[in-house]
CSV table of C-alpha atoms in Angstrom, one decimal:
chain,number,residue,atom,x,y,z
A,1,UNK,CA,132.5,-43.1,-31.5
A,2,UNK,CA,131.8,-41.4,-35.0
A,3,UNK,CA,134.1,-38.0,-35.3
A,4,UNK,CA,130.6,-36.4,-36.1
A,5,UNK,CA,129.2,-36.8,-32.7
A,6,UNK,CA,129.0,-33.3,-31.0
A,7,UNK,CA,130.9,-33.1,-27.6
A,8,UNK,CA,131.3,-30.0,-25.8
A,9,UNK,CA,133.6,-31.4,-23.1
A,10,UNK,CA,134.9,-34.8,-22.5
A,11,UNK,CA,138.0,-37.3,-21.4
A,12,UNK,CA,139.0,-39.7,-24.0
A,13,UNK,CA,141.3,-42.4,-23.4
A,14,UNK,CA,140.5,-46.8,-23.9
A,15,UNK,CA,138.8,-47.9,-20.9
A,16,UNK,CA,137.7,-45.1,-18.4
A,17,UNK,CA,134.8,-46.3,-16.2
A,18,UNK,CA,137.0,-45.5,-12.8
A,19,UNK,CA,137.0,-42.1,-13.8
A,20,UNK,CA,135.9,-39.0,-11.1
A,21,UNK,CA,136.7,-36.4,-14.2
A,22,UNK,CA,132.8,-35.4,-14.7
A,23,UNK,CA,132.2,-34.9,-10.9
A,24,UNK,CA,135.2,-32.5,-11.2
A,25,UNK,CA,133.8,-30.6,-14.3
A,26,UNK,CA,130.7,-30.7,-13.2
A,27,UNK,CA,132.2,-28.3,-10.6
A,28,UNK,CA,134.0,-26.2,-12.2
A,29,UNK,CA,132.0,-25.5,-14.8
A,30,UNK,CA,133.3,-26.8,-18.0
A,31,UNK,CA,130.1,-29.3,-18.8
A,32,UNK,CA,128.7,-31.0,-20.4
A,33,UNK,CA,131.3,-33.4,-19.6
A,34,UNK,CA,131.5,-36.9,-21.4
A,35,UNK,CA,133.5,-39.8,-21.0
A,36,UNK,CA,134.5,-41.0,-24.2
A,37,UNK,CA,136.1,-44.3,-25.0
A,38,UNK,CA,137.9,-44.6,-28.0
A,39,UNK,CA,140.2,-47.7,-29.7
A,40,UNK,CA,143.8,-46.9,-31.1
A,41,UNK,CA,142.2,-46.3,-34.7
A,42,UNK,CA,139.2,-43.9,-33.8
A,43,UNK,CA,141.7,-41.4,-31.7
A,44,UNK,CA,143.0,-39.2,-34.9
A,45,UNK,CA,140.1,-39.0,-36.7
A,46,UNK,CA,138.2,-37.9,-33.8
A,47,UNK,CA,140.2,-35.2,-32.4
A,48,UNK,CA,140.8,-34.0,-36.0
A,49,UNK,CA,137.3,-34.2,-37.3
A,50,UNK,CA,135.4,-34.3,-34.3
A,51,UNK,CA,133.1,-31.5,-33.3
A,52,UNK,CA,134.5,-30.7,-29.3
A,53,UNK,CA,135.6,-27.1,-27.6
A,54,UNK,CA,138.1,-28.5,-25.3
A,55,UNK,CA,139.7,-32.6,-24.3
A,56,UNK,CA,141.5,-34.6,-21.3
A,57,UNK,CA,143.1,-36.8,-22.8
A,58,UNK,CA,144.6,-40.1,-20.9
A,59,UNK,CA,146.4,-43.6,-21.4
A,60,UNK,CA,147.6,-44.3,-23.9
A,61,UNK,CA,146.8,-41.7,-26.2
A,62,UNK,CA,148.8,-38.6,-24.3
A,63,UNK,CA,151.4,-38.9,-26.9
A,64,UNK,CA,148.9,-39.4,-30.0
A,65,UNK,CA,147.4,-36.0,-29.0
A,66,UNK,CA,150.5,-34.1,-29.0
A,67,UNK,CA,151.4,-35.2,-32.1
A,68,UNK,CA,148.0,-34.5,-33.7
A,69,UNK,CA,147.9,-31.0,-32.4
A,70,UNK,CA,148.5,-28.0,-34.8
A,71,UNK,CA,150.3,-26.0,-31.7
A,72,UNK,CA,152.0,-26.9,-28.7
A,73,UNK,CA,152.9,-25.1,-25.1
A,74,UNK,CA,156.5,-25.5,-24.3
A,75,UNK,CA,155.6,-28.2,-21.8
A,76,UNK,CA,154.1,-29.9,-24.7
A,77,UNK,CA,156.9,-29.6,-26.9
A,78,UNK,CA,159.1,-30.4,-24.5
A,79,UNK,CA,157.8,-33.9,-23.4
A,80,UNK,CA,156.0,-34.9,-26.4
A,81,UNK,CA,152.8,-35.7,-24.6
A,82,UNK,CA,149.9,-33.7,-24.2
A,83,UNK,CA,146.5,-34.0,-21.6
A,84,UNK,CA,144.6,-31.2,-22.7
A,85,UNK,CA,143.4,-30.0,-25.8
A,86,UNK,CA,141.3,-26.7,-26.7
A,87,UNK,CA,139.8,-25.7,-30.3
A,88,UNK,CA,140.6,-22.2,-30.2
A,89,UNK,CA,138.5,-19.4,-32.5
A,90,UNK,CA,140.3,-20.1,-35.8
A,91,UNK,CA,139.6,-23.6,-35.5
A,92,UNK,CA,143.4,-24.7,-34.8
A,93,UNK,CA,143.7,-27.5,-32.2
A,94,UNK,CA,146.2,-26.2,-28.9
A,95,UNK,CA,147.6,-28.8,-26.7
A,96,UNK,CA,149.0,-28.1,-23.2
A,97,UNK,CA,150.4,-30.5,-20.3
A,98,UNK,CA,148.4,-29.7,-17.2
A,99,UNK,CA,149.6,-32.9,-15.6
A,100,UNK,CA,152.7,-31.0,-14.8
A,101,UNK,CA,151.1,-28.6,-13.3
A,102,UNK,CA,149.1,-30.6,-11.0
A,103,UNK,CA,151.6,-32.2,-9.9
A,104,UNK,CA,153.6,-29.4,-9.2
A,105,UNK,CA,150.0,-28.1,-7.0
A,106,UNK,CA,150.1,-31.9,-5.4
A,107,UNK,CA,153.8,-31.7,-4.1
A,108,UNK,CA,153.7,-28.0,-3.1
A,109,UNK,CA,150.4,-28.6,-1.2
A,110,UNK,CA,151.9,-31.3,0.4
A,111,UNK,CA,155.0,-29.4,1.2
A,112,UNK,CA,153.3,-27.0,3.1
A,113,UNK,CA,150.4,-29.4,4.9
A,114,UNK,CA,152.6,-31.8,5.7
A,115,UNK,CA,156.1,-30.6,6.1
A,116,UNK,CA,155.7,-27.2,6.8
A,117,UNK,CA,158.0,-25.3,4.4
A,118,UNK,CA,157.9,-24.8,0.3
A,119,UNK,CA,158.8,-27.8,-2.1
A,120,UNK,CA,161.8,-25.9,-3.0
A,121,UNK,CA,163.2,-26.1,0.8
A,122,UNK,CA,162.3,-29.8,1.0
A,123,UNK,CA,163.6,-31.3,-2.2
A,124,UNK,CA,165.6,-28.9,-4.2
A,125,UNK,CA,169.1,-29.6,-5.1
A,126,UNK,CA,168.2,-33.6,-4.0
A,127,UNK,CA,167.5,-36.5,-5.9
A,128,UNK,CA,163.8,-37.5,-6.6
A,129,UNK,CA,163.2,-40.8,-7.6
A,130,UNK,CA,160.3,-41.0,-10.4
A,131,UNK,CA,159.2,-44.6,-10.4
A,132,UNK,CA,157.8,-45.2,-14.5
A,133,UNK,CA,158.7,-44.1,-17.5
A,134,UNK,CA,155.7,-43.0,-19.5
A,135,UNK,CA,153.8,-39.9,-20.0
A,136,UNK,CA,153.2,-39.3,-16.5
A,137,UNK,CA,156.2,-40.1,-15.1
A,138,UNK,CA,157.7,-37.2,-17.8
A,139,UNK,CA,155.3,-34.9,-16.8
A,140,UNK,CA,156.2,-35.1,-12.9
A,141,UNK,CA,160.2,-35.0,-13.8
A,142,UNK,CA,159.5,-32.0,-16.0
A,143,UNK,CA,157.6,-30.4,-12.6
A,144,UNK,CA,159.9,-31.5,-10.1
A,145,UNK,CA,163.3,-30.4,-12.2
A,146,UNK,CA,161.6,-27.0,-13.1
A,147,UNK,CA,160.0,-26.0,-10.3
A,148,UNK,CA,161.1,-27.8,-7.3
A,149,UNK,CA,165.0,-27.8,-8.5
A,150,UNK,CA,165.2,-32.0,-7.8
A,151,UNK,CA,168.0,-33.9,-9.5
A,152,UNK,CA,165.3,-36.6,-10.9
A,153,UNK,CA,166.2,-40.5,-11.6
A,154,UNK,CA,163.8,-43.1,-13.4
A,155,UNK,CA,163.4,-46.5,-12.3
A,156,UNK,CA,161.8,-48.9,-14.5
A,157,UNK,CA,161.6,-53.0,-15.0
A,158,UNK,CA,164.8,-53.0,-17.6
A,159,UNK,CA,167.3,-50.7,-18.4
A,160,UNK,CA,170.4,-49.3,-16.0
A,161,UNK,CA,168.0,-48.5,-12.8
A,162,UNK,CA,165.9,-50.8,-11.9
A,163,UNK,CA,163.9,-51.9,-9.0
A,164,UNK,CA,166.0,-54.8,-8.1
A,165,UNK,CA,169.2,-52.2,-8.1
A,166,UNK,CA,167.3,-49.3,-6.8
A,167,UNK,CA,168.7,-49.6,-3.0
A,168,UNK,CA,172.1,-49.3,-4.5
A,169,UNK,CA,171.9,-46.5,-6.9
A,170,UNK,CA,169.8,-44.6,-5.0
A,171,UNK,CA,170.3,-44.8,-1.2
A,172,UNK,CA,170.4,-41.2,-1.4
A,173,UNK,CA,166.7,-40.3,-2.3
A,174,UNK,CA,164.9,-38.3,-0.6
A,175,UNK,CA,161.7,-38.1,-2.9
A,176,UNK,CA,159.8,-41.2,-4.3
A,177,UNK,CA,157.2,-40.8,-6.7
A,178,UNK,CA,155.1,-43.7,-8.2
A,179,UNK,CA,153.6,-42.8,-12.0
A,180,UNK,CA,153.1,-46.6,-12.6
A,181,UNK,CA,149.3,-47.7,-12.5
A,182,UNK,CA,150.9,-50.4,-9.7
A,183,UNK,CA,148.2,-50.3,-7.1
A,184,UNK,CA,145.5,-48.6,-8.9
A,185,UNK,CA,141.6,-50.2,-9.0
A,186,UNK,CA,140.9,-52.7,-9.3
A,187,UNK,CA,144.0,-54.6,-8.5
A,188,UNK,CA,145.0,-52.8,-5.4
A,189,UNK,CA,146.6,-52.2,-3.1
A,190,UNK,CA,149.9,-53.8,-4.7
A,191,UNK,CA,153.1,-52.1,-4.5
A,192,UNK,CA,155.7,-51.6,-7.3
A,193,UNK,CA,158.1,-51.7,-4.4
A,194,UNK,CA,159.0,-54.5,-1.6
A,195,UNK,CA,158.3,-54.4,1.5
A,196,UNK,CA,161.1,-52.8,3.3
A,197,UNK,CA,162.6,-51.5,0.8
A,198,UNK,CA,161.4,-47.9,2.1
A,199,UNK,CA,162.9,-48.5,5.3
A,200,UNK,CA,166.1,-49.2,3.7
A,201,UNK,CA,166.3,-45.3,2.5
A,202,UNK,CA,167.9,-43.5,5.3
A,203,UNK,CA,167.5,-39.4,3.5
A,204,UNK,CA,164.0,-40.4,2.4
A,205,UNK,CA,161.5,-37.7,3.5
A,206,UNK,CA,158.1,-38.6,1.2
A,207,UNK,CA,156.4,-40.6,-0.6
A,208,UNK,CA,154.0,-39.5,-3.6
A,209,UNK,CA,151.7,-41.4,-6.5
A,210,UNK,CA,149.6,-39.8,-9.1
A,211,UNK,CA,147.5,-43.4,-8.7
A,212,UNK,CA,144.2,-41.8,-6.9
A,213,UNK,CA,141.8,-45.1,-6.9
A,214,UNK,CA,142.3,-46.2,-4.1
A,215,UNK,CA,143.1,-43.3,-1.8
A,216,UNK,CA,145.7,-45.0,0.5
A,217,UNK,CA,147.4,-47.0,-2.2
A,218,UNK,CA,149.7,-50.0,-1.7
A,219,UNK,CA,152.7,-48.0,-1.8
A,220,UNK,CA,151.6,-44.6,0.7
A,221,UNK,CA,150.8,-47.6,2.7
A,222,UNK,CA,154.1,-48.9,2.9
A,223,UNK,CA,155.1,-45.4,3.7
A,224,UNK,CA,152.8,-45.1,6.0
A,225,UNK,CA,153.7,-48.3,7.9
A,226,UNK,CA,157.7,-47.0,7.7
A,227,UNK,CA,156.6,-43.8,8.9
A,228,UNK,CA,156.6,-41.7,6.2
A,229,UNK,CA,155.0,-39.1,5.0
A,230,UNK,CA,152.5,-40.2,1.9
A,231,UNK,CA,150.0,-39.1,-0.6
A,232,UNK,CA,148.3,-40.2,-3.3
A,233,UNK,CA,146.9,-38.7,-6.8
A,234,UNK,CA,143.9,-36.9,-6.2
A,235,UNK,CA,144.9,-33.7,-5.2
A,236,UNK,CA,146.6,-33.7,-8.6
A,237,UNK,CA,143.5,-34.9,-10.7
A,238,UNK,CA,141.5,-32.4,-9.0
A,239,UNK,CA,144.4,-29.6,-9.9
A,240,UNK,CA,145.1,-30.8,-13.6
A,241,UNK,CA,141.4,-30.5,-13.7
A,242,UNK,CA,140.9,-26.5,-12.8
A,243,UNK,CA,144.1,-25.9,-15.2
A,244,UNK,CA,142.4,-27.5,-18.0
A,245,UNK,CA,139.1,-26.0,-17.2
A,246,UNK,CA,140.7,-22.8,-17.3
A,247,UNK,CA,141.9,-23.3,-20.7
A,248,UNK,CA,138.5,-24.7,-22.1
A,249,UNK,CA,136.3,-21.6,-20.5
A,250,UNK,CA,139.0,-19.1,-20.9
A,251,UNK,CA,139.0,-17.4,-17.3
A,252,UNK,CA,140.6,-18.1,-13.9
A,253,UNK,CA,138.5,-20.3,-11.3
A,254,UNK,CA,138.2,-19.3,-7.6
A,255,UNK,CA,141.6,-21.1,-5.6
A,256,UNK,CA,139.3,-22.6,-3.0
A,257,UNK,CA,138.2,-25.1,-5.4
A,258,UNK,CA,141.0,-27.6,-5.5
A,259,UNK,CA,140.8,-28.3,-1.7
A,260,UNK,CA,137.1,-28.2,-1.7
A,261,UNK,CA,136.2,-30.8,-4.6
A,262,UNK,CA,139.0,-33.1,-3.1
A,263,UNK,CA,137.5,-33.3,0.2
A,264,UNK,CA,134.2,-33.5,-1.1
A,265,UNK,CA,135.2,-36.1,-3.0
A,266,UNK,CA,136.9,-38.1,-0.1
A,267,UNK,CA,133.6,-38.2,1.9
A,268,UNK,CA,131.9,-39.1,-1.3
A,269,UNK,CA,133.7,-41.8,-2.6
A,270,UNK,CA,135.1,-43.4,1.3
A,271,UNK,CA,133.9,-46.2,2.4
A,272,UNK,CA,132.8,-46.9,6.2
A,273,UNK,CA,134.0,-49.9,7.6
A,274,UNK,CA,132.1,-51.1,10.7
A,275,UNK,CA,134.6,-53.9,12.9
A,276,UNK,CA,133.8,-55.1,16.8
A,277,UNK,CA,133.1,-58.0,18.5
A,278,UNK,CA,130.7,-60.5,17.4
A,279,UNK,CA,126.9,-59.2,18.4
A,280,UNK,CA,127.7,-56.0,18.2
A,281,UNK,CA,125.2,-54.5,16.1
A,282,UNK,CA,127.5,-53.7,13.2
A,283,UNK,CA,124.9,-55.4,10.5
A,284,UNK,CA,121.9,-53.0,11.9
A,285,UNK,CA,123.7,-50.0,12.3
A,286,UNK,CA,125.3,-50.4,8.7
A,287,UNK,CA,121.9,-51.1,7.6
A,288,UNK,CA,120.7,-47.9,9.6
A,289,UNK,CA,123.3,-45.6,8.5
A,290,UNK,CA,123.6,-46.9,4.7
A,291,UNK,CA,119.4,-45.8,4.8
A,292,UNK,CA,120.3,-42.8,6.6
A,293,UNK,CA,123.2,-41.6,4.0
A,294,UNK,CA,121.4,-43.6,0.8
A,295,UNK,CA,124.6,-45.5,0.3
A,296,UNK,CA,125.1,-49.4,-0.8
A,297,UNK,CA,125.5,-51.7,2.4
A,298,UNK,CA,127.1,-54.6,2.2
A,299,UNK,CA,127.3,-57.1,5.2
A,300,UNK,CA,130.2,-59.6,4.4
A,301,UNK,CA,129.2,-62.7,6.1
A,302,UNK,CA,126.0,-62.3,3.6
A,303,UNK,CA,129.2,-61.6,1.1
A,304,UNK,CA,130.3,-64.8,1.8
A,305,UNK,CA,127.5,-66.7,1.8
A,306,UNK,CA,126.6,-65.6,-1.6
A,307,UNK,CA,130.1,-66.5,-2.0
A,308,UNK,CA,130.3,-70.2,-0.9
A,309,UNK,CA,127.0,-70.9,-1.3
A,310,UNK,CA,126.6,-71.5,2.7
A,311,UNK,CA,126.7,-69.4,5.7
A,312,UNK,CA,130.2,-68.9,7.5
A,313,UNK,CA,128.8,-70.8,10.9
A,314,UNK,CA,128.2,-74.2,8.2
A,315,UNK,CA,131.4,-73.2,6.3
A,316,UNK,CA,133.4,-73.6,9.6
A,317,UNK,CA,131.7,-76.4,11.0
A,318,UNK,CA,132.6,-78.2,7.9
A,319,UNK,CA,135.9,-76.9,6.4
A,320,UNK,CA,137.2,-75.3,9.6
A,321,UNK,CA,138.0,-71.8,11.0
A,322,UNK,CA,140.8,-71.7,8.5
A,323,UNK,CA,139.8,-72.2,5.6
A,324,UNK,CA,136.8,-69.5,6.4
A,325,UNK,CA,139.5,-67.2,6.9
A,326,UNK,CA,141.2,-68.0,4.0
A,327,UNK,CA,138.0,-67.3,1.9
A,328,UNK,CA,137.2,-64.4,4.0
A,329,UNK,CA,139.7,-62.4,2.6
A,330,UNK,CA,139.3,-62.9,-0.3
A,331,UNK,CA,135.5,-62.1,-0.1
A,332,UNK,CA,137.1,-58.9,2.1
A,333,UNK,CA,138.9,-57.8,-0.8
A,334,UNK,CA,136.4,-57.7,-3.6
A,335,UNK,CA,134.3,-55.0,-1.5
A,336,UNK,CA,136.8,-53.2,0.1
A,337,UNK,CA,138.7,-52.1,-3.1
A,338,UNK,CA,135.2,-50.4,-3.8
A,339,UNK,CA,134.0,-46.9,-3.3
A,340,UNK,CA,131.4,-45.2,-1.5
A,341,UNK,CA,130.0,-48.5,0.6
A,342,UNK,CA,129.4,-49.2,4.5
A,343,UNK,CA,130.5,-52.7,4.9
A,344,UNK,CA,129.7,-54.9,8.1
A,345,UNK,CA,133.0,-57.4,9.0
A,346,UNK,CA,132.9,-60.4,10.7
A,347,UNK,CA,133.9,-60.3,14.1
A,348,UNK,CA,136.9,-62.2,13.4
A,349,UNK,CA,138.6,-59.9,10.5
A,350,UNK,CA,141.1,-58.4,13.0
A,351,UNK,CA,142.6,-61.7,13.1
A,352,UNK,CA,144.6,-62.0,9.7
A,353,UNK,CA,146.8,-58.7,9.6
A,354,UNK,CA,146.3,-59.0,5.6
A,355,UNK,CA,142.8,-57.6,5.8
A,356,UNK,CA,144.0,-54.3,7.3
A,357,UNK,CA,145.3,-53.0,4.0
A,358,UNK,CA,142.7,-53.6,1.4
A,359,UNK,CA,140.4,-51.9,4.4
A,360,UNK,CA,142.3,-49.3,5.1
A,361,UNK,CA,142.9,-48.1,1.4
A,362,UNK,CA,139.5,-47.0,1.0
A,363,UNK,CA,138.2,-46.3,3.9
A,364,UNK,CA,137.4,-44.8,7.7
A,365,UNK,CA,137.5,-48.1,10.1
A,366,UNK,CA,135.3,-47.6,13.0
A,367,UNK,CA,134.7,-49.6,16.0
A,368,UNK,CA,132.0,-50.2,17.6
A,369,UNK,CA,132.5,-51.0,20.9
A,370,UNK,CA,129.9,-53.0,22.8
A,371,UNK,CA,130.0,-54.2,26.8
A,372,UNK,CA,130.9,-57.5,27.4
A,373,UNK,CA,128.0,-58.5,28.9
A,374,UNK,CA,125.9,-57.6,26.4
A,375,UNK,CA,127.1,-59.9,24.0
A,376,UNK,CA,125.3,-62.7,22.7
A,377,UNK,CA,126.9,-66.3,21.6
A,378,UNK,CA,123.8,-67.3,19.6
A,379,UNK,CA,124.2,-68.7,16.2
A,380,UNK,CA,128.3,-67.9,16.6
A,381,UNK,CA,129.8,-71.4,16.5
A,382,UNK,CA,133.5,-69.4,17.4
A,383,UNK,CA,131.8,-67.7,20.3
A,384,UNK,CA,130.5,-70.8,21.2
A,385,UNK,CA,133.2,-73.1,20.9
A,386,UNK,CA,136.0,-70.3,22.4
A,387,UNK,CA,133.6,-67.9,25.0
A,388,UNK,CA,132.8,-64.5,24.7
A,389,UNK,CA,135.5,-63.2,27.2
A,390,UNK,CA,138.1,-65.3,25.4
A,391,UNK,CA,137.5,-63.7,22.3
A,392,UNK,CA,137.4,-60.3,23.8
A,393,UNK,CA,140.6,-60.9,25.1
A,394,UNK,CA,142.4,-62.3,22.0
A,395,UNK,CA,140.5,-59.3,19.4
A,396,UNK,CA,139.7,-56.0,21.2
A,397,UNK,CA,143.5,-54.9,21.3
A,398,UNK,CA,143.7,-55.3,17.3
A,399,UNK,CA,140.1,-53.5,17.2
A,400,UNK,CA,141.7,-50.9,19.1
A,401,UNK,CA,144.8,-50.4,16.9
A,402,UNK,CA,143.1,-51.1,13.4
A,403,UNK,CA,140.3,-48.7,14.3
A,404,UNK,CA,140.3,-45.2,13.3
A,405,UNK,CA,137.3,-44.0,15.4
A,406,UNK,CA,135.8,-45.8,18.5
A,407,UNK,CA,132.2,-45.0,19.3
A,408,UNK,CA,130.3,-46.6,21.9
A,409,UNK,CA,126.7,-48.5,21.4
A,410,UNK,CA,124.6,-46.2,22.4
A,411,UNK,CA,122.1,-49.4,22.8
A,412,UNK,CA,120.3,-49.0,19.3
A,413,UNK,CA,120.6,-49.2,15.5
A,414,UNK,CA,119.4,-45.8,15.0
A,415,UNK,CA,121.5,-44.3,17.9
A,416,UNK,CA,124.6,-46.2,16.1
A,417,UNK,CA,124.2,-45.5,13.0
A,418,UNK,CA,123.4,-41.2,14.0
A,419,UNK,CA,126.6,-41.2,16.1
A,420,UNK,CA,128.9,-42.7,12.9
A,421,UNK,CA,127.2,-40.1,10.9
A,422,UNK,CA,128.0,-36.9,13.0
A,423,UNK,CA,131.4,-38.6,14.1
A,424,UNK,CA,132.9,-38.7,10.6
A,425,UNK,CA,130.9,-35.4,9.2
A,426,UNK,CA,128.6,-37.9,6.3
């Protein structure tokens, strides 16, 4: 992009097309807001020459703009990297760290929804575990040593703490926080942790990641399965946002924002994902309620056909039930790390426990729960081959536990796809 064109607000950073930062803006005021991609060698020139009132910046440029700035906040100076820059009156360019001061909103918020008592009373005076070393993982040491009082430790691939000695430097964390992009879209929901290696921290109260795409990333779902108490990023992208906002229009924005965009965001951006037993009605109603809410549908045994080229009944009459599974997930996980879609599974999902996570990162699982005896075996070589009861009796326990809403057929499409909408508030 040529430092001549004429930006009023924007993001810069190398590849940004995941980004909910103009949604925010658009908000909160500070708009036009532009996404603006830039390679290693356009980054000075533009913020020097280029005609903008105020910049996000992101990876891997954070330190760049610190350094290109003509003055600094003390968080700034401090860490060396900077996420927001203003053109103030007299043309000088001010850089500031809002970073650390949404994260400092994300673990307070949290603090006091989930834990019920400050960040101070939770973590201070205990060790926080930062996992990352970059310009994020600075920014949320800086927050939790200065405001929450934590005794913070990096872990990173090489050096003196690492991940494969993590368990016996730091058995006595109580805090993890992810600032790796580990996990984040499209390659989610990986983990830059092992299995089990939360269960092995005995003090460990919560579990935080400044990833936000997807919302339940891999490692809050580890968490989650251990029993812990997780969140991801967005609350602090939508935080870092108003601070930043504040700077470029010069006044103080309204405190009910931050929870407002971020649950407006959630129902935006969720997916719906529609399981139950074979027949019943999940493709219709998804159709239905994807009409009803204008948002993409996407039924995945038509996934998979486009897929493999045939339907699933062919693919399993010729390869096997298997090796449709197999493919099934794999078809499963292309959609599911997407946003704002009502995908239709396959009656048989429940049956590889890998599909629950790349589902549940992104979205609200509902069942559908049809009688028994209305059930239909047509064009179902599984139903066929194994009954209708059988099946019933092998899947609707997992439908059960993997679903986060049940709702009964109410006998039509319409009626279905009406009582999803109310039930989750689309």
């Amino acid at each position: 992009m040529a430092p001549d064109h004429v930006v009023a607000f924007g993001l810069v950073g190398q590849t940004l097309g995941h980004s909910w930062s103009p949604q925010i803006h658009n908000v909160l005021g500070s708009v036009p807001y532009e996404l603006i991609e830039l390679e290693p060698d356009e980054v000075r020139p533009f913020i020097r020459e280029g005609q903008w009132r105020g910049l996000n910046v992101t990876i891997p440029y954070k330190r760049v703009a610190a350094e290109v700035a003509d003055a600094r906040s003390p968080r700034v100076e401090a860490l060396g990297v900077a996420n927001t820059l203003v053109h103030l009156d007299d043309g000088r360019i001010m850089a500031d760290n809002t970073d650390v001061l949404g994260f400092n909103a994300l673990v307070e918020w949290f603090a006091a929804d989930r834990l019920e008592t400050t960040a101070r009373r939770a973590f201070g005076g205990q060790k926080a575990l930062v996992l990352g070393t970059g310009g994020a993982a600075q920014a949320v040491a800086y927050a939790l040593r200065e405001f929450v009082g934590c005794e913070v430790a990096h872990v990173s691939r090489a050096g003196t703490s690492t991940y494969e000695n993590l368990l016996d430097l730091h058995g006595d964390a109580v805090l993890i926080v992810n600032t790796t992009p580990v996990g984040m879209y499209p390659k989610c929901p990986a983990s830059p942790l092992a299995d089990g290696v939360l269960e092995q921290l005995p003090q460990l109260k919560a579990v935080l990641d400044v990833v936000y795409n997807p919302t339940r990333t891999g490692i809050c779902q580890q968490a989650e399965r251990a029993g812990i108490p997780a969140e991801s990023g967005l609350a602090m992208l939508v935080w870092q946002a108003i601070f930043a906002s504040e700077l470029f229009q010069g006044r103080e924005l309204d405190d009910s924002l931050g929870p407002r965009i971020v649950n407006d965001i959630l129902m935006q951006t969720g997916n719906v994902i529609l399981i139950g037993m074979p027949g019943a009605g999940k493709t219709t109603s998804g159709r239905a309620l994807a009409r009803m809410i204008r948002r993409p549908f996407i039924d995945l045994d038509d996934a998979f056909t486009v897929d493999a080229g045939i339907t699933p009944g062919e693919f399993i009459q010729t390869y096997g039930e298997e090796a449709f599974r197999q493919r099934e997930t794999s078809v499963l996980r292309s959609y599911a790390a997407s946003s704002g879609l009502i995908i239709a599974c396959g009656g048989g999902v429940v049956t590889r426990p890998e599909n629950y996570a790349p589902l549940h990162q992104n979205g609200t699982i509902v069942l559908i729960d049809r009688p028994i005896e209305q059930l239909s075996d047509k064009g179902r070589p599984i139903s066929q081959a194994r009954g209708i009861e059988q099946l019933a009796k092998e899947r609707m326990g997992l439908y059960r536990l993997w679903a986060d809403v049940t709702l009964p057929c109410t006998g039509s499409p319409s009626g279905d796809a009406e009582l999803i909408k109310r039930s989750l508030g689309l």
